[in-house]
mmCIF file of C-alpha atoms in Angstrom:
data_model
loop_
_atom_site.group_PDB
_atom_site.id
_atom_site.type_symbol
_atom_site.label_atom_id
_atom_site.label_comp_id
_atom_site.label_asym_id
_atom_site.label_seq_id
_atom_site.Cartn_x
_atom_site.Cartn_y
_atom_site.Cartn_z
ATOM 1 C CA MET A 1 24.187 16.792 159.039
ATOM 2 C CA THR A 2 27.513 17.484 157.361
ATOM 3 C CA SER A 3 28.895 20.894 156.549
ATOM 4 C CA LEU A 4 29.107 22.194 153.017
ATOM 5 C CA SER A 5 32.919 21.919 153.023
ATOM 6 C CA GLU A 6 32.656 18.251 154.072
ATOM 7 C CA GLN A 7 30.185 17.598 151.245
ATOM 8 C CA VAL A 8 32.491 19.253 148.706
ATOM 9 C CA ARG A 9 35.549 17.314 149.960
ATOM 10 C CA ALA A 10 33.534 14.077 149.772
ATOM 11 C CA ALA A 11 32.416 14.896 146.214
ATOM 12 C CA ILE A 12 35.987 15.675 145.126
ATOM 13 C CA ALA A 13 37.222 12.461 146.776
ATOM 14 C CA GLY A 14 34.635 10.358 144.956
ATOM 15 C CA ASN A 15 35.120 12.102 141.608
ATOM 16 C CA VAL A 16 38.930 11.757 141.676
ATOM 17 C CA ARG A 17 38.817 8.125 142.839
ATOM 18 C CA HIS A 18 36.191 7.195 140.232
ATOM 19 C CA ALA A 19 38.020 8.942 137.364
ATOM 20 C CA ARG A 20 41.368 7.411 138.347
ATOM 21 C CA ARG A 21 39.945 3.893 138.617
ATOM 22 C CA THR A 22 37.937 4.043 135.376
ATOM 23 C CA ARG A 23 41.150 5.009 133.592
ATOM 24 C CA GLY A 24 42.956 2.053 135.148
ATOM 25 C CA LEU A 25 45.426 4.252 137.024
ATOM 26 C CA SER A 26 47.045 3.608 140.382
ATOM 27 C CA ILE A 27 47.656 6.486 142.785
ATOM 28 C CA ARG A 28 51.335 6.276 141.781
ATOM 29 C CA ASP A 29 50.352 6.608 138.067
ATOM 30 C CA LEU A 30 48.247 9.671 138.847
ATOM 31 C CA ALA A 31 51.056 11.171 140.955
ATOM 32 C CA ASP A 32 53.435 10.750 137.998
ATOM 33 C CA ARG A 33 50.941 12.436 135.660
ATOM 34 C CA CYS A 34 50.113 15.443 137.816
ATOM 35 C CA GLY A 35 53.323 15.929 139.815
ATOM 36 C CA PHE A 36 51.724 15.783 143.265
ATOM 37 C CA SER A 37 52.703 13.283 145.957
ATOM 38 C CA LYS A 38 50.981 9.934 146.419
ATOM 39 C CA ALA A 39 50.318 10.885 150.032
ATOM 40 C CA LEU A 40 48.455 14.064 149.019
ATOM 41 C CA LEU A 41 46.424 12.220 146.385
ATOM 42 C CA SER A 42 45.542 9.500 148.893
ATOM 43 C CA GLN A 43 44.374 12.128 151.394
ATOM 44 C CA ILE A 44 42.282 13.817 148.686
ATOM 45 C CA GLU A 45 40.656 10.501 147.714
ATOM 46 C CA ARG A 46 39.806 9.841 151.373
ATOM 47 C CA GLY A 47 38.326 13.330 151.812
ATOM 48 C CA LEU A 48 40.955 14.312 154.373
ATOM 49 C CA ALA A 49 42.854 16.994 152.444
ATOM 50 C CA ASN A 50 41.698 20.504 151.638
ATOM 51 C CA PRO A 51 43.340 20.886 148.190
ATOM 52 C CA THR A 52 44.040 24.232 146.565
ATOM 53 C CA VAL A 53 42.577 25.277 143.228
ATOM 54 C CA GLU A 54 46.031 24.697 141.709
ATOM 55 C CA VAL A 55 46.119 21.105 142.984
ATOM 56 C CA LEU A 56 42.561 20.391 141.798
ATOM 57 C CA SER A 57 43.302 21.906 138.387
ATOM 58 C CA GLY A 58 46.442 19.771 138.051
ATOM 59 C CA ILE A 59 44.586 16.594 138.967
ATOM 60 C CA ALA A 60 41.720 17.457 136.605
ATOM 61 C CA GLU A 61 44.162 18.035 133.749
ATOM 62 C CA ALA A 62 45.971 14.749 134.472
ATOM 63 C CA LEU A 63 42.634 12.909 134.373
ATOM 64 C CA ASP A 64 41.408 14.800 131.275
ATOM 65 C CA LEU A 65 38.517 16.330 133.215
ATOM 66 C CA SER A 66 37.268 19.860 133.602
ATOM 67 C CA PHE A 67 37.493 21.660 136.932
ATOM 68 C CA ALA A 68 33.692 21.438 137.110
ATOM 69 C CA ASP A 69 33.808 17.653 136.636
ATOM 70 C CA ILE A 70 36.223 17.186 139.508
ATOM 71 C CA THR A 71 34.337 19.443 141.932
ATOM 72 C CA ARG A 72 30.710 18.648 141.107
ATOM 73 C CA THR A 73 28.602 17.349 143.939
ATOM 74 C CA PRO A 74 26.388 14.302 143.427
ATOM 75 C CA LEU A 75 22.782 14.852 142.444
ATOM 76 C CA TYR A 76 20.691 14.109 145.519
ATOM 77 C CA GLU A 77 17.310 14.868 143.961
ATOM 78 C CA PRO A 78 16.056 14.429 140.404
ATOM 79 C CA GLN A 79 16.265 17.304 137.973
ATOM 80 C CA VAL A 80 12.797 17.922 136.561
ATOM 81 C CA MET A 81 12.281 19.927 133.392
ATOM 82 C CA ARG A 82 8.681 21.098 133.095
ATOM 83 C CA ARG A 83 7.162 21.898 129.749
ATOM 84 C CA THR A 84 6.857 25.644 129.256
ATOM 85 C CA ALA A 85 3.942 27.461 127.697
ATOM 86 C CA ALA A 86 6.198 28.857 124.947
ATOM 87 C CA ASP A 87 7.361 26.078 122.633
ATOM 88 C CA ALA A 88 10.835 26.375 121.128
ATOM 89 C CA ALA A 89 11.874 24.679 117.889
ATOM 90 C CA ALA A 90 14.320 22.564 119.900
ATOM 91 C CA ARG A 91 15.681 22.738 123.414
ATOM 92 C CA THR A 92 18.312 20.679 125.159
ATOM 93 C CA LEU A 93 16.645 18.917 128.075
ATOM 94 C CA LEU A 94 19.585 16.980 129.539
ATOM 95 C CA SER A 95 23.206 16.357 128.647
ATOM 96 C CA SER A 96 26.163 14.487 130.088
ATOM 97 C CA MET A 97 29.911 14.418 129.693
ATOM 98 C CA ASP A 98 30.374 10.950 131.181
ATOM 99 C CA ARG A 99 32.196 8.167 129.387
ATOM 100 C CA ARG A 100 29.421 8.307 126.782
ATOM 101 C CA ARG A 101 28.129 11.803 126.187
ATOM 102 C CA PHE A 102 24.482 12.336 125.351
ATOM 103 C CA GLU A 103 22.036 15.100 124.657
ATOM 104 C CA ILE A 104 18.250 14.901 124.832
ATOM 105 C CA TYR A 105 16.113 17.193 122.686
ATOM 106 C CA GLU A 106 12.413 17.871 122.527
ATOM 107 C CA SER A 107 11.444 19.309 119.137
ATOM 108 C CA LEU A 108 8.244 20.832 117.838
ATOM 109 C CA LEU A 109 8.324 20.487 114.065
ATOM 110 C CA PRO A 110 5.795 22.651 112.181
ATOM 111 C CA PRO A 111 3.685 21.286 109.309
ATOM 112 C CA GLU A 112 5.479 20.686 105.981
ATOM 113 C CA HIS A 113 8.868 21.131 107.655
ATOM 114 C CA ALA A 114 12.195 19.379 107.116
ATOM 115 C CA HIS A 115 14.623 19.433 110.042
ATOM 116 C CA GLU A 116 18.083 18.723 108.597
ATOM 117 C CA SER A 117 20.719 17.337 110.946
ATOM 118 C CA ALA A 118 24.458 17.121 110.329
ATOM 119 C CA PRO A 119 26.366 13.961 111.284
ATOM 120 C CA HIS A 120 26.957 13.704 115.026
ATOM 121 C CA GLY A 121 30.371 12.044 114.703
ATOM 122 C CA ARG A 122 32.017 8.648 114.561
ATOM 123 C CA GLY A 123 30.279 6.084 116.773
ATOM 124 C CA SER A 124 27.228 8.261 117.416
ATOM 125 C CA GLU A 125 23.734 6.863 117.704
ATOM 126 C CA GLU A 126 20.388 8.604 117.806
ATOM 127 C CA PHE A 127 17.209 7.459 119.492
ATOM 128 C CA ALA A 128 13.941 9.114 118.543
ATOM 129 C CA TYR A 129 10.436 8.849 119.962
ATOM 130 C CA VAL A 130 7.445 10.534 118.341
ATOM 131 C CA LEU A 131 5.306 12.152 121.026
ATOM 132 C CA SER A 132 2.604 13.441 118.649
ATOM 133 C CA GLY A 133 1.991 13.713 114.928
ATOM 134 C CA ALA A 134 4.125 11.849 112.397
ATOM 135 C CA VAL A 135 7.555 12.258 110.820
ATOM 136 C CA THR A 136 9.545 10.679 108.045
ATOM 137 C CA LEU A 137 13.134 9.972 109.021
ATOM 138 C CA GLU A 138 15.460 9.948 106.047
ATOM 139 C CA ILE A 139 19.098 8.989 105.642
ATOM 140 C CA GLU A 140 20.840 8.533 102.309
ATOM 141 C CA THR A 141 20.370 4.744 102.364
ATOM 142 C CA TRP A 142 16.899 4.403 103.934
ATOM 143 C CA THR A 143 13.648 6.094 104.919
ATOM 144 C CA VAL A 144 11.187 5.215 107.662
ATOM 145 C CA ARG A 145 7.838 6.782 108.594
ATOM 146 C CA LEU A 146 7.121 7.125 112.283
ATOM 147 C CA ARG A 147 3.822 7.961 114.006
ATOM 148 C CA ALA A 148 3.027 8.942 117.597
ATOM 149 C CA GLY A 149 4.276 6.200 119.908
ATOM 150 C CA ASP A 150 6.859 4.853 117.443
ATOM 151 C CA ALA A 151 10.549 4.803 118.339
ATOM 152 C CA VAL A 152 13.726 4.277 116.337
ATOM 153 C CA ARG A 153 17.440 3.790 117.025
ATOM 154 C CA PHE A 154 20.006 4.422 114.298
ATOM 155 C CA SER A 155 23.590 5.378 113.557
ATOM 156 C CA SER A 156 23.769 9.155 113.309
ATOM 157 C CA GLU A 157 27.191 9.235 111.664
ATOM 158 C CA ALA A 158 25.588 10.512 108.443
ATOM 159 C CA GLU A 159 23.363 13.469 107.571
ATOM 160 C CA HIS A 160 19.712 12.785 108.341
ATOM 161 C CA SER A 161 16.411 14.639 108.409
ATOM 162 C CA TYR A 162 13.002 14.523 110.033
ATOM 163 C CA GLN A 163 10.149 15.688 107.792
ATOM 164 C CA THR A 164 6.564 16.399 108.719
ATOM 165 C CA GLY A 165 3.472 16.257 106.535
ATOM 166 C CA ALA A 166 0.354 18.388 106.790
ATOM 167 C CA ARG A 167 0.401 18.330 110.619
ATOM 168 C CA ALA A 168 2.977 19.384 113.201
ATOM 169 C CA ALA A 169 4.877 16.749 115.169
ATOM 170 C CA ARG A 170 6.542 16.673 118.580
ATOM 171 C CA LEU A 171 9.674 14.560 118.764
ATOM 172 C CA LEU A 172 11.981 13.474 121.578
ATOM 173 C CA THR A 173 15.507 12.547 120.501
ATOM 174 C CA LEU A 174 18.588 11.387 122.357
ATOM 175 C CA VAL A 175 21.972 11.653 120.648
ATOM 176 C CA SER A 176 24.653 9.455 122.194
ATOM 177 C CA MET A 177 28.334 10.022 121.316
ATOM 178 C CA PRO A 178 31.578 8.370 122.432
ATOM 179 C CA ALA A 179 33.507 10.395 125.003
ATOM 180 C CA ASP A 180 36.717 10.299 122.985
#
């Protein structure tokens, strides 16, 4: 069993190494960006150093990460979101700030309702799955009717809406956006 400080150092080591490599940077490149020595960065990536908040903040900034990104520990068990008794109009179930950001929503749309959605940005895509009921998905150039069990993937760079008929619908959507 490892101590908490060992787990945190290991998480920081993995996060820094992964971020540096995915950006195509050598340790020397990262040292030039953040102003810390190659030796210190190497020790951090091997989990041997005990870096200060100032050092971690400098590395995070050089890698265009948040402090939370650089210090987060890996997820050892799944995160389970249970349905609550009180239904909200929409709730964020999961989100990520990885190379491709995404958000997952579960929506309860009342009868005769139109849920208008603004564009999600350049390169964004939306995936929708109808859990119950039926919806009409409308974008300026096309319309598609979806019933329970139907799924759709589309570019969400433009305004779009989900409309219900005489019955309520439950919808699961995932919005995926480029990280930059």
